[in-house]
One Martini backbone bead per residue (centre of mass of N, CA, C, O) as a GRO file, in nm:
protein
  498
    1MET     BB    1  23.962   6.390  24.032
    2SER     BB    2  23.662   6.476  24.112
    3GLN     BB    3  23.402   6.705  24.135
    4GLN     BB    4  23.400   6.652  24.467
    5GLY     BB    5  23.723   6.591  24.542
    6GLY     BB    6  23.773   6.303  24.503
    7ARG     BB    7  23.880   5.996  24.448
    8PRO     BB    8  23.922   5.760  24.250
    9SER     BB    9  23.870   5.458  24.174
   10GLY     BB   10  24.096   5.268  24.371
   11PRO     BB   11  24.387   5.291  24.473
   12THR     BB   12  24.541   5.477  24.760
   13GLY     BB   13  24.815   5.455  24.702
   14PRO     BB   14  25.107   5.482  24.585
   15GLY     BB   15  25.131   5.553  24.228
   16PRO     BB   16  25.004   5.583  23.917
   17GLU     BB   17  24.738   5.726  24.015
   18ASP     BB   18  24.901   5.985  24.148
   19ASP     BB   19  25.044   6.074  23.846
   20TRP     BB   20  24.831   6.216  23.646
   21TRP     BB   21  24.913   6.518  23.638
   22GLY     BB   22  25.200   6.483  23.521
   23GLN     BB   23  25.120   6.319  23.267
   24LEU     BB   24  24.932   6.534  23.137
   25TYR     BB   25  25.165   6.797  23.182
   26ASP     BB   26  25.396   6.672  23.025
   27ASP     BB   27  25.644   6.761  22.803
   28ALA     BB   28  25.740   6.464  22.715
   29SER     BB   29  25.471   6.411  22.626
   30ASP     BB   30  25.258   6.313  22.397
   31ASP     BB   31  25.008   6.340  22.208
   32THR     BB   32  24.693   6.167  22.176
   33GLY     BB   33  24.691   6.207  21.893
   34PRO     BB   34  24.741   6.075  21.563
   35ALA     BB   35  24.922   6.293  21.517
   36PRO     BB   36  25.262   6.347  21.497
   37ALA     BB   37  25.186   6.645  21.554
   38ALA     BB   38  25.135   6.911  21.736
   39ASP     BB   39  24.870   7.093  21.794
   40SER     BB   40  24.688   7.385  21.782
   41LEU     BB   41  24.446   7.623  21.841
   42ASP     BB   42  24.384   7.672  21.540
   43ASP     BB   43  24.334   7.378  21.463
   44ARG     BB   44  24.093   7.337  21.655
   45PHE     BB   45  23.912   7.564  21.544
   46ALA     BB   46  23.895   7.450  21.254
   47SER     BB   47  23.769   7.181  21.337
   48ALA     BB   48  23.512   7.298  21.471
   49ALA     BB   49  23.410   7.461  21.227
   50GLY     BB   50  23.380   7.216  21.037
   51ALA     BB   51  23.173   7.063  21.213
   52VAL     BB   52  22.945   7.282  21.210
   53ASN     BB   53  22.955   7.343  20.872
   54ALA     BB   54  22.879   7.074  20.789
   55GLY     BB   55  22.659   7.053  20.508
   56GLY     BB   56  22.633   7.342  20.440
   57PRO     BB   57  22.603   7.620  20.287
   58GLY     BB   58  22.919   7.691  20.181
   59ALA     BB   59  23.134   7.491  20.297
   60ASP     BB   60  23.338   7.478  20.028
   61ALA     BB   61  23.387   7.764  20.037
   62PRO     BB   62  23.597   8.003  20.020
   63GLN     BB   63  23.765   8.188  20.244
   64PRO     BB   64  23.839   8.482  20.333
   65PRO     BB   65  24.073   8.667  20.414
   66PRO     BB   66  24.191   8.825  20.663
   67ALA     BB   67  24.194   9.122  20.785
   68PRO     BB   68  24.393   9.359  20.849
   69ASP     BB   69  24.535   9.526  21.094
   70PRO     BB   70  24.529   9.869  21.132
   71ARG     BB   71  24.752   9.891  21.361
   72ASP     BB   72  24.989   9.772  21.166
   73ALA     BB   73  24.969  10.011  20.993
   74PRO     BB   74  25.105  10.259  20.852
   75GLY     BB   75  25.053  10.589  20.979
   76THR     BB   76  24.768  10.688  21.070
   77PRO     BB   77  24.605  10.668  21.342
   78VAL     BB   78  24.351  10.469  21.473
   79LEU     BB   79  24.044  10.535  21.583
   80PRO     BB   80  23.807  10.455  21.786
   81THR     BB   81  23.497  10.363  21.775
   82GLN     BB   82  23.186  10.365  21.854
   83ARG     BB   83  22.996  10.198  22.064
   84ARG     BB   84  22.766   9.939  21.971
   85THR     BB   85  22.436   9.820  22.018
   86PRO     BB   86  22.259   9.577  21.931
   87PRO     BB   87  21.976   9.458  21.868
   88PRO     BB   88  21.754   9.255  21.981
   89THR     BB   89  21.743   8.892  21.958
   90PRO     BB   90  21.641   8.595  21.919
   91GLU     BB   91  21.708   8.305  22.049
   92ALA     BB   92  21.897   8.040  21.931
   93ALA     BB   93  21.932   7.726  21.884
   94PRO     BB   94  22.169   7.506  21.903
   95PRO     BB   95  22.328   7.322  21.696
   96THR     BB   96  22.380   7.005  21.586
   97PRO     BB   97  22.630   6.824  21.538
   98SER     BB   98  22.771   6.643  21.311
   99SER     BB   99  22.878   6.322  21.270
  100GLY     BB  100  23.049   6.429  21.029
  101THR     BB  101  23.381   6.476  21.095
  102GLY     BB  102  23.724   6.613  21.083
  103ALA     BB  103  23.809   6.488  21.334
  104PRO     BB  104  24.007   6.329  21.508
  105ALA     BB  105  24.063   6.055  21.659
  106GLY     BB  106  24.044   6.097  22.010
  107SER     BB  107  23.953   6.373  22.033
  108PRO     BB  108  23.817   6.621  22.170
  109PRO     BB  109  23.539   6.772  22.190
  110ALA     BB  110  23.391   7.015  22.039
  111PRO     BB  111  23.271   7.310  22.074
  112GLU     BB  112  22.966   7.463  22.101
  113LEU     BB  113  22.843   7.681  21.852
  114PRO     BB  114  22.670   7.929  21.748
  115SER     BB  115  22.482   8.020  21.507
  116ASP     BB  116  22.376   8.218  21.278
  117PRO     BB  117  22.149   8.438  21.259
  118PRO     BB  118  21.878   8.522  21.114
  119ARG     BB  119  21.790   8.721  20.860
  120PRO     BB  120  21.607   8.980  20.822
  121ASP     BB  121  21.383   9.138  20.673
  122ALA     BB  122  21.310   9.443  20.534
  123ALA     BB  123  21.033   9.484  20.684
  124THR     BB  124  21.162   9.368  20.981
  125ALA     BB  125  21.378   9.557  21.013
  126ALA     BB  126  21.577   9.716  21.213
  127PRO     BB  127  21.678   9.999  21.300
  128ALA     BB  128  21.934  10.186  21.280
  129VAL     BB  129  22.202  10.273  21.471
  130PRO     BB  130  22.321  10.552  21.557
  131SER     BB  131  22.613  10.744  21.504
  132GLY     BB  132  22.799  10.943  21.707
  133PRO     BB  133  22.765  11.221  21.901
  134THR     BB  134  22.427  11.226  21.841
  135ALA     BB  135  22.362  10.968  21.950
  136ALA     BB  136  22.161  10.760  22.088
  137PRO     BB  137  22.117  10.570  22.344
  138ALA     BB  138  22.195  10.231  22.398
  139TYR     BB  139  22.037   9.943  22.586
  140GLY     BB  140  21.947   9.705  22.440
  141ALA     BB  141  21.737   9.492  22.624
  142TRP     BB  142  21.704   9.765  22.778
  143THR     BB  143  21.430   9.975  22.888
  144PRO     BB  144  21.343  10.270  22.977
  145VAL     BB  145  21.139  10.405  23.238
  146ALA     BB  146  20.917  10.616  23.320
  147PRO     BB  147  20.835  10.797  23.572
  148GLU     BB  148  20.613  10.808  23.808
  149PRO     BB  149  20.383  10.983  23.939
  150LEU     BB  150  20.315  11.094  24.255
  151THR     BB  151  20.037  11.167  24.142
  152PRO     BB  152  19.759  11.052  24.066
  153ALA     BB  153  19.530  11.032  23.844
  154GLY     BB  154  19.288  11.280  23.947
  155ASP     BB  155  19.463  11.401  24.225
  156GLU     BB  156  19.505  11.686  24.163
  157PRO     BB  157  19.555  11.979  24.286
  158GLU     BB  158  19.345  12.262  24.343
  159ASP     BB  159  19.262  12.562  24.350
  160GLU     BB  160  19.029  12.779  24.466
  161ALA     BB  161  18.944  12.908  24.197
  162ALA     BB  162  18.890  12.642  24.043
  163ALA     BB  163  18.683  12.525  24.241
  164ALA     BB  164  18.478  12.758  24.222
  165ALA     BB  165  18.433  12.743  23.915
  166ARG     BB  166  18.333  12.446  23.912
  167ALA     BB  167  18.091  12.483  24.111
  168SER     BB  168  17.952  12.725  23.930
  169GLY     BB  169  18.000  12.646  23.607
  170LEU     BB  170  18.244  12.808  23.543
  171GLY     BB  171  18.510  12.922  23.423
  172PRO     BB  172  18.805  13.027  23.437
  173LEU     BB  173  18.982  13.285  23.512
  174PRO     BB  174  19.135  13.527  23.370
  175PRO     BB  175  19.416  13.658  23.323
  176PRO     BB  176  19.600  13.912  23.365
  177LEU     BB  177  19.714  14.170  23.224
  178PRO     BB  178  19.976  14.289  23.095
  179SER     BB  179  20.212  14.497  23.134
  180ARG     BB  180  20.302  14.827  23.054
  181ALA     BB  181  20.510  15.082  22.951
  182TYR     BB  182  20.269  15.271  22.844
  183VAL     BB  183  20.047  15.554  22.837
  184GLY     BB  184  19.903  15.679  22.559
  185THR     BB  185  19.998  15.831  22.256
  186ARG     BB  186  20.293  15.876  22.380
  187PRO     BB  187  20.600  15.847  22.460
  188PRO     BB  188  20.830  15.919  22.658
  189THR     BB  189  21.130  16.090  22.665
  190TYR     BB  190  21.254  15.914  22.855
  191ASP     BB  191  21.403  15.663  22.980
  192ALA     BB  192  21.326  15.363  23.152
  193GLU     BB  193  21.618  15.364  23.246
  194PRO     BB  194  21.887  15.419  23.404
  195THR     BB  195  22.170  15.648  23.361
  196ALA     BB  196  22.249  15.814  23.627
  197LEU     BB  197  22.435  15.875  23.903
  198PRO     BB  198  22.483  15.999  24.189
  199ALA     BB  199  22.666  16.192  24.370
  200ALA     BB  200  22.953  16.130  24.579
  201ASP     BB  201  23.069  16.124  24.919
  202PRO     BB  202  23.333  15.989  25.088
  203ASP     BB  203  23.232  16.120  25.384
  204ASP     BB  204  22.900  16.054  25.286
  205LEU     BB  205  22.762  15.753  25.220
  206ASP     BB  206  22.484  15.761  25.382
  207ALA     BB  207  22.337  15.959  25.164
  208LEU     BB  208  22.275  15.728  24.998
  209VAL     BB  209  22.032  15.618  24.755
  210PRO     BB  210  21.837  15.417  24.604
  211ASP     BB  211  21.646  15.379  24.324
  212THR     BB  212  21.497  15.122  24.466
  213VAL     BB  213  21.205  15.032  24.669
  214LEU     BB  214  21.098  14.707  24.806
  215ASP     BB  215  20.787  14.586  24.960
  216GLY     BB  216  20.632  14.332  25.187
  217ALA     BB  217  20.315  14.193  25.327
  218ARG     BB  218  20.122  13.989  25.583
  219TYR     BB  219  19.834  14.101  25.774
  220GLY     BB  220  19.577  13.957  25.858
  221ALA     BB  221  19.349  14.086  25.600
  222CYS     BB  222  19.622  14.191  25.459
  223THR     BB  223  19.811  14.314  25.173
  224LEU     BB  224  20.140  14.438  25.118
  225ARG     BB  225  20.257  14.712  24.900
  226ALA     BB  226  20.586  14.866  24.836
  227VAL     BB  227  20.713  15.165  24.655
  228SER     BB  228  21.027  15.331  24.533
  229VAL     BB  229  21.095  15.550  24.253
  230ARG     BB  230  21.285  15.695  24.040
  231GLY     BB  231  21.270  15.930  23.826
  232ASP     BB  232  21.333  16.008  23.503
  233SER     BB  233  21.473  16.279  23.553
  234ALA     BB  234  21.674  16.182  23.776
  235ARG     BB  235  21.807  15.960  23.603
  236TYR     BB  236  21.921  16.155  23.386
  237ARG     BB  237  22.064  16.377  23.594
  238GLY     BB  238  22.173  16.242  23.868
  239GLU     BB  239  21.957  16.229  24.093
  240PRO     BB  240  21.815  16.182  24.377
  241ARG     BB  241  21.583  16.042  24.568
  242ARG     BB  242  21.320  16.225  24.737
  243ASP     BB  243  21.192  15.974  24.826
  244ALA     BB  244  21.056  15.814  25.118
  245LEU     BB  245  21.059  15.480  25.283
  246LEU     BB  246  20.854  15.320  25.549
  247THR     BB  247  20.858  14.994  25.710
  248ALA     BB  248  20.673  14.883  26.009
  249ARG     BB  249  20.673  14.674  26.310
  250PHE     BB  250  20.464  14.655  26.605
  251GLY     BB  251  20.461  14.391  26.756
  252ALA     BB  252  20.227  14.106  26.801
  253GLY     BB  253  19.991  13.968  26.642
  254GLU     BB  254  19.689  14.122  26.710
  255ARG     BB  255  19.881  14.375  26.836
  256ALA     BB  256  19.977  14.469  26.578
  257LEU     BB  257  20.166  14.739  26.404
  258VAL     BB  258  20.148  14.901  26.090
  259LEU     BB  259  20.389  15.112  25.925
  260VAL     BB  260  20.352  15.364  25.662
  261ALA     BB  261  20.603  15.586  25.527
  262LEU     BB  262  20.595  15.894  25.331
  263ALA     BB  263  20.834  16.118  25.170
  264THR     BB  264  20.891  16.464  25.042
  265GLY     BB  265  21.106  16.669  24.910
  266VAL     BB  266  21.235  16.939  24.799
  267ARG     BB  267  21.318  17.005  24.481
  268THR     BB  268  21.556  17.245  24.520
  269ALA     BB  269  21.694  17.091  24.736
  270PRO     BB  270  21.988  16.927  24.808
  271GLY     BB  271  21.864  16.775  25.097
  272ALA     BB  272  21.582  16.631  25.049
  273HIS     BB  273  21.635  16.323  25.108
  274LEU     BB  274  21.720  16.367  25.405
  275ALA     BB  275  21.458  16.491  25.514
  276ALA     BB  276  21.271  16.254  25.442
  277ALA     BB  277  21.420  16.034  25.609
  278GLU     BB  278  21.405  16.179  25.887
  279VAL     BB  279  21.092  16.200  25.920
  280CYS     BB  280  21.044  15.894  25.909
  281ARG     BB  281  21.204  15.818  26.162
  282TRP     BB  282  21.050  15.994  26.368
  283ILE     BB  283  20.762  15.881  26.325
  284GLY     BB  284  20.841  15.588  26.386
  285ALA     BB  285  20.934  15.630  26.679
  286ALA     BB  286  20.667  15.751  26.788
  287VAL     BB  287  20.481  15.512  26.716
  288GLY     BB  288  20.639  15.289  26.865
  289ARG     BB  289  20.596  15.407  27.160
  290SER     BB  290  20.254  15.416  27.092
  291HIS     BB  291  20.131  15.136  26.985
  292GLU     BB  292  19.936  15.035  27.206
  293ARG     BB  293  19.739  15.275  27.203
  294LEU     BB  294  19.679  15.272  26.900
  295THR     BB  295  19.567  14.985  26.880
  296ALA     BB  296  19.328  15.027  27.074
  297ASP     BB  297  19.193  15.261  26.912
  298ILE     BB  298  19.147  15.108  26.648
  299ARG     BB  299  18.977  14.865  26.761
  300ALA     BB  300  18.768  15.089  26.900
  301ALA     BB  301  18.713  15.342  26.718
  302ARG     BB  302  18.882  15.613  26.819
  303ARG     BB  303  18.890  15.890  26.638
  304ALA     BB  304  18.955  16.136  26.819
  305ASP     BB  305  19.209  16.022  26.956
  306LEU     BB  306  19.369  15.972  26.698
  307LYS     BB  307  19.379  16.258  26.585
  308ALA     BB  308  19.518  16.396  26.826
  309GLY     BB  309  19.769  16.214  26.854
  310LEU     BB  310  19.879  16.231  26.555
  311HIS     BB  311  19.904  16.537  26.547
  312ARG     BB  312  20.119  16.556  26.767
  313LEU     BB  313  20.335  16.372  26.633
  314THR     BB  314  20.367  16.537  26.371
  315ASP     BB  315  20.459  16.806  26.496
  316ARG     BB  316  20.713  16.697  26.626
  317GLY     BB  317  20.858  16.599  26.371
  318LEU     BB  318  20.858  16.877  26.219
  319GLY     BB  319  21.006  17.032  26.445
  320LYS     BB  320  21.272  16.873  26.427
  321LEU     BB  321  21.331  16.951  26.135
  322ARG     BB  322  21.359  17.259  26.184
  323ALA     BB  323  21.585  17.234  26.397
  324ALA     BB  324  21.794  17.094  26.207
  325ALA     BB  325  21.814  17.331  26.008
  326THR     BB  326  21.926  17.538  26.210
  327GLU     BB  327  22.185  17.378  26.292
  328GLN     BB  328  22.285  17.375  25.972
  329GLY     BB  329  22.209  17.658  25.834
  330LEU     BB  330  21.917  17.632  25.721
  331ASP     BB  331  21.632  17.652  25.557
  332PRO     BB  332  21.328  17.538  25.657
  333ASP     BB  333  21.200  17.539  25.364
  334ASP     BB  334  21.421  17.345  25.240
  335TYR     BB  335  21.424  17.158  25.510
  336ALA     BB  336  21.169  16.976  25.386
  337ALA     BB  337  20.854  16.778  25.422
  338THR     BB  338  20.634  16.548  25.335
  339LEU     BB  339  20.363  16.354  25.506
  340ARG     BB  340  20.263  16.001  25.482
  341CYS     BB  341  20.034  15.773  25.652
  342LEU     BB  342  19.987  15.419  25.759
  343LEU     BB  343  19.755  15.217  25.951
  344LEU     BB  344  19.777  14.869  26.063
  345SER     BB  345  19.615  14.593  26.176
  346GLY     BB  346  19.670  14.253  26.301
  347ASP     BB  347  19.368  14.215  26.310
  348PRO     BB  348  19.140  14.034  26.128
  349GLU     BB  349  18.873  14.193  26.250
  350CYS     BB  350  19.028  14.455  26.164
  351ARG     BB  351  18.926  14.721  25.907
  352THR     BB  352  19.087  14.969  26.004
  353ARG     BB  353  19.206  15.260  25.832
  354VAL     BB  354  19.482  15.489  25.882
  355PHE     BB  355  19.517  15.832  25.794
  356PHE     BB  356  19.813  16.053  25.791
  357GLY     BB  357  19.922  16.407  25.747
  358VAL     BB  358  20.141  16.624  25.536
  359GLY     BB  359  20.039  16.710  25.239
  360PRO     BB  360  20.047  16.619  24.932
  361GLY     BB  361  19.852  16.371  24.731
  362GLY     BB  362  19.723  16.026  24.762
  363LEU     BB  363  19.383  15.871  24.808
  364PHE     BB  364  19.273  15.546  24.724
  365ARG     BB  365  18.994  15.337  24.590
  366LEU     BB  366  18.931  14.996  24.494
  367ARG     BB  367  18.589  14.931  24.379
  368ASP     BB  368  18.456  14.748  24.149
  369ARG     BB  369  18.665  14.871  23.930
  370GLU     BB  370  18.666  15.150  24.094
  371TRP     BB  371  18.774  15.471  24.140
  372GLN     BB  372  18.846  15.644  24.458
  373ASP     BB  373  18.865  15.970  24.591
  374ILE     BB  374  18.976  15.999  24.952
  375GLU     BB  375  19.088  16.267  24.992
  376PRO     BB  376  19.118  16.493  25.224
  377GLU     BB  377  18.978  16.787  25.281
  378VAL     BB  378  19.097  17.131  25.279
  379ALA     BB  379  19.030  17.416  25.438
  380GLU     BB  380  19.035  17.747  25.305
  381VAL     BB  381  19.108  18.070  25.413
  382LYS     BB  382  18.955  18.346  25.253
  383GLY     BB  383  18.986  18.663  25.301
  384GLU     BB  384  18.801  18.845  25.497
  385PRO     BB  385  18.671  18.886  25.781
  386VAL     BB  386  18.367  18.780  25.927
  387LEU     BB  387  18.086  18.771  26.081
  388GLY     BB  388  18.115  18.462  26.255
  389PHE     BB  389  18.402  18.420  26.073
  390GLY     BB  390  18.713  18.489  26.207
  391SER     BB  391  18.609  18.703  26.402
  392PRO     BB  392  18.592  18.898  26.648
  393PRO     BB  393  18.422  18.992  26.900
  394HIS     BB  394  18.214  19.277  26.981
  395GLU     BB  395  18.243  19.160  27.280
  396THR     BB  396  18.275  19.098  27.592
  397PRO     BB  397  18.185  18.889  27.845
  398ASP     BB  398  18.099  19.162  28.021
  399GLY     BB  399  17.976  19.372  27.779
  400ASP     BB  400  18.199  19.517  27.642
  401ARG     BB  401  18.273  19.728  27.399
  402LEU     BB  402  18.457  19.759  27.130
  403THR     BB  403  18.672  19.925  26.963
  404LEU     BB  404  18.773  20.076  26.689
  405ASP     BB  405  18.946  19.973  26.408
  406LEU     BB  406  19.179  20.172  26.217
  407GLY     BB  407  19.432  20.001  26.076
  408ILE     BB  408  19.686  20.028  26.250
  409PRO     BB  409  19.989  19.924  26.257
  410THR     BB  410  20.183  19.721  26.456
  411PRO     BB  411  20.470  19.715  26.585
  412PRO     BB  412  20.720  19.523  26.642
  413SER     BB  413  20.841  19.340  26.898
  414PRO     BB  414  21.155  19.280  27.048
  415TYR     BB  415  21.024  19.045  27.259
  416GLU     BB  416  20.902  18.901  27.006
  417PRO     BB  417  20.855  18.670  26.795
  418ALA     BB  418  20.821  18.587  26.491
  419PRO     BB  419  20.602  18.487  26.286
  420GLU     BB  420  20.498  18.208  26.150
  421PRO     BB  421  20.442  18.037  25.895
  422PRO     BB  422  20.223  17.873  25.737
  423ARG     BB  423  20.097  17.563  25.767
  424GLU     BB  424  20.023  17.259  25.701
  425PRO     BB  425  19.762  17.077  25.705
  426PHE     BB  426  19.600  16.834  25.865
  427ARG     BB  427  19.560  16.489  25.782
  428PHE     BB  428  19.253  16.282  25.813
  429ARG     BB  429  19.160  15.920  25.794
  430THR     BB  430  18.901  15.679  25.804
  431SER     BB  431  18.875  15.327  25.696
  432VAL     BB  432  18.644  15.079  25.589
  433ALA     BB  433  18.693  14.770  25.482
  434ARG     BB  434  18.648  14.549  25.214
  435PRO     BB  435  18.623  14.282  25.045
  436GLY     BB  436  18.844  14.357  24.765
  437ASP     BB  437  18.992  14.595  24.841
  438VAL     BB  438  19.195  14.890  24.738
  439LEU     BB  439  19.452  15.068  24.897
  440LEU     BB  440  19.592  15.394  24.801
  441LEU     BB  441  19.915  15.531  24.873
  442CYS     BB  442  20.056  15.852  24.760
  443GLY     BB  443  20.230  16.061  24.588
  444THR     BB  444  20.256  16.304  24.349
  445GLY     BB  445  20.405  16.124  24.129
  446PHE     BB  446  20.133  15.923  24.123
  447ALA     BB  447  19.871  16.099  24.151
  448GLU     BB  448  19.873  16.274  23.896
  449PRO     BB  449  19.855  16.049  23.670
  450LEU     BB  450  19.599  15.915  23.793
  451ARG     BB  451  19.418  16.175  23.749
  452GLY     BB  452  19.512  16.251  23.433
  453GLU     BB  453  19.499  15.930  23.337
  454PRO     BB  454  19.274  15.699  23.230
  455GLY     BB  455  19.459  15.465  23.134
  456LEU     BB  456  19.588  15.407  23.410
  457ARG     BB  457  19.334  15.336  23.566
  458ALA     BB  458  19.242  15.100  23.383
  459HIS     BB  459  19.495  14.926  23.403
  460LEU     BB  460  19.500  14.891  23.718
  461ALA     BB  461  19.217  14.770  23.744
  462ASP     BB  462  19.284  14.511  23.582
  463ARG     BB  463  19.535  14.420  23.757
  464TRP     BB  464  19.385  14.462  24.071
  465SER     BB  465  19.101  14.268  24.033
  466GLY     BB  466  19.191  14.014  24.137
  467PRO     BB  467  19.203  13.750  24.365
  468GLU     BB  468  19.511  13.827  24.364
  469PRO     BB  469  19.783  13.965  24.448
  470PRO     BB  470  20.059  14.088  24.351
  471GLY     BB  471  20.369  14.069  24.321
  472LEU     BB  472  20.652  14.239  24.347
  473THR     BB  473  20.725  14.246  24.046
  474ALA     BB  474  20.444  14.325  23.937
  475TYR     BB  475  20.413  14.585  24.104
  476LEU     BB  476  20.654  14.732  23.986
  477ALA     BB  477  20.551  14.731  23.692
  478ASP     BB  478  20.287  14.890  23.743
  479THR     BB  479  20.428  15.156  23.868
  480GLN     BB  480  20.606  15.194  23.580
  481VAL     BB  481  20.389  15.314  23.421
  482ARG     BB  482  20.404  15.549  23.181
  483VAL     BB  483  20.370  15.915  23.141
  484LYS     BB  484  20.347  16.180  22.965
  485GLY     BB  485  20.468  16.449  23.182
  486TYR     BB  486  20.570  16.227  23.408
  487ALA     BB  487  20.896  16.244  23.610
  488ASP     BB  488  20.865  16.167  23.896
  489ASP     BB  489  20.859  16.033  24.176
  490ARG     BB  490  20.756  15.696  24.289
  491THR     BB  491  20.509  15.641  24.553
  492ALA     BB  492  20.354  15.326  24.662
  493VAL     BB  493  20.068  15.207  24.861
  494ALA     BB  494  19.921  14.880  24.890
  495VAL     BB  495  19.596  14.731  24.992
  496TRP     BB  496  19.477  14.404  25.031
  497GLU     BB  497  19.169  14.253  25.072
  498ALA     BB  498  19.048  13.934  25.171
   0.00000   0.00000   0.00000
């Protein structure tokens, strides 16, 4: 049969030509070589090797005996070594076998085997491939190529700050300074991390409050950051956080209204944290029901309407808190809380910020790296009434003069309720923000160290005067910079103007 599958030239009928396969591989037939005994595969390999190496240097040198297979030796089993790939070498042309060979006449031609490649010199020798577990992977003739960047060189996007700095000819702005653990001459007494958890009631687990509350948002032209952290003293003594924080949004789009409320319970009252959380929920519900009217008043800058309406909502919330204390059999003075709120409009064109509340705290503004205390002042009436200020008129509208008051106290009437103690005055302020301003609303736990420690004011001014507001984690770290002598709860709400 030829390479194309056809029959060889000759007769096509049955005969000796058709029996060539059996004659070739018949066990009874002798080998075609001149040797009287049939040779083996080893004999043929030796004959081919002699034909290739004939006439070369060391052709007549005795070959060393083959090394014994270590797997056949008794003793400890031999583990296979790591497979190594030799470095690539230029392919050498196969040598032409010599005409004078030791192969017997009439035997098939020996296969052509490539000769040993030339050994490189010491100067051009390739470095050895390391072996072992720490060896670098060898790829043979293939070398891995590093992936090309998705963005071509020179087309990398740059942020707005870098583009502005390049256009102005100035260098990039320096990054903000890292936050510090404390400011002042000495570190605080308490540990910086929580120590003890508050005691829990198995039948009232809803009364538990977390150690830290962190929130943030971005609406309109402002970015909001809010945090409430348990003070160092409460962390050490295992007391709950007395400050409560509420962030809520009512409405959507440009008519959205964002409310941030923070309250602080009485220090010595056992349920102070419950009273603070309750008054935040009540004022949030009241603002949410009237958010459409409040949003319209803020966008129209109707300050008088805002003050009257928010004063009425605040009085209702605090009145409910006093009624809840009476229902629980508690003293209204113990089950009480201060309340401070901030209203933000979702309209990017409206930069009016409204603050209202009852009780002490802090309202600050950071403008051009300088802190401004814009807490509304509350006038306190002290001393005896004087004519024309706090005293009753000296005559009636009909012209009758009043009789002289002899100062005799009037006994209380059993039909009239006892007079209520004086309440905290209502605080209200509207502020028009400028681009780059930072408005800070906080409780007494953060307002007192900010007013009393210049180092804290300078540190926060450096941290918060950058082109972008800090993230939630960075803002939490900034508000936790401690000052010796101030260990109360810290609640702070900051608004960055775009």
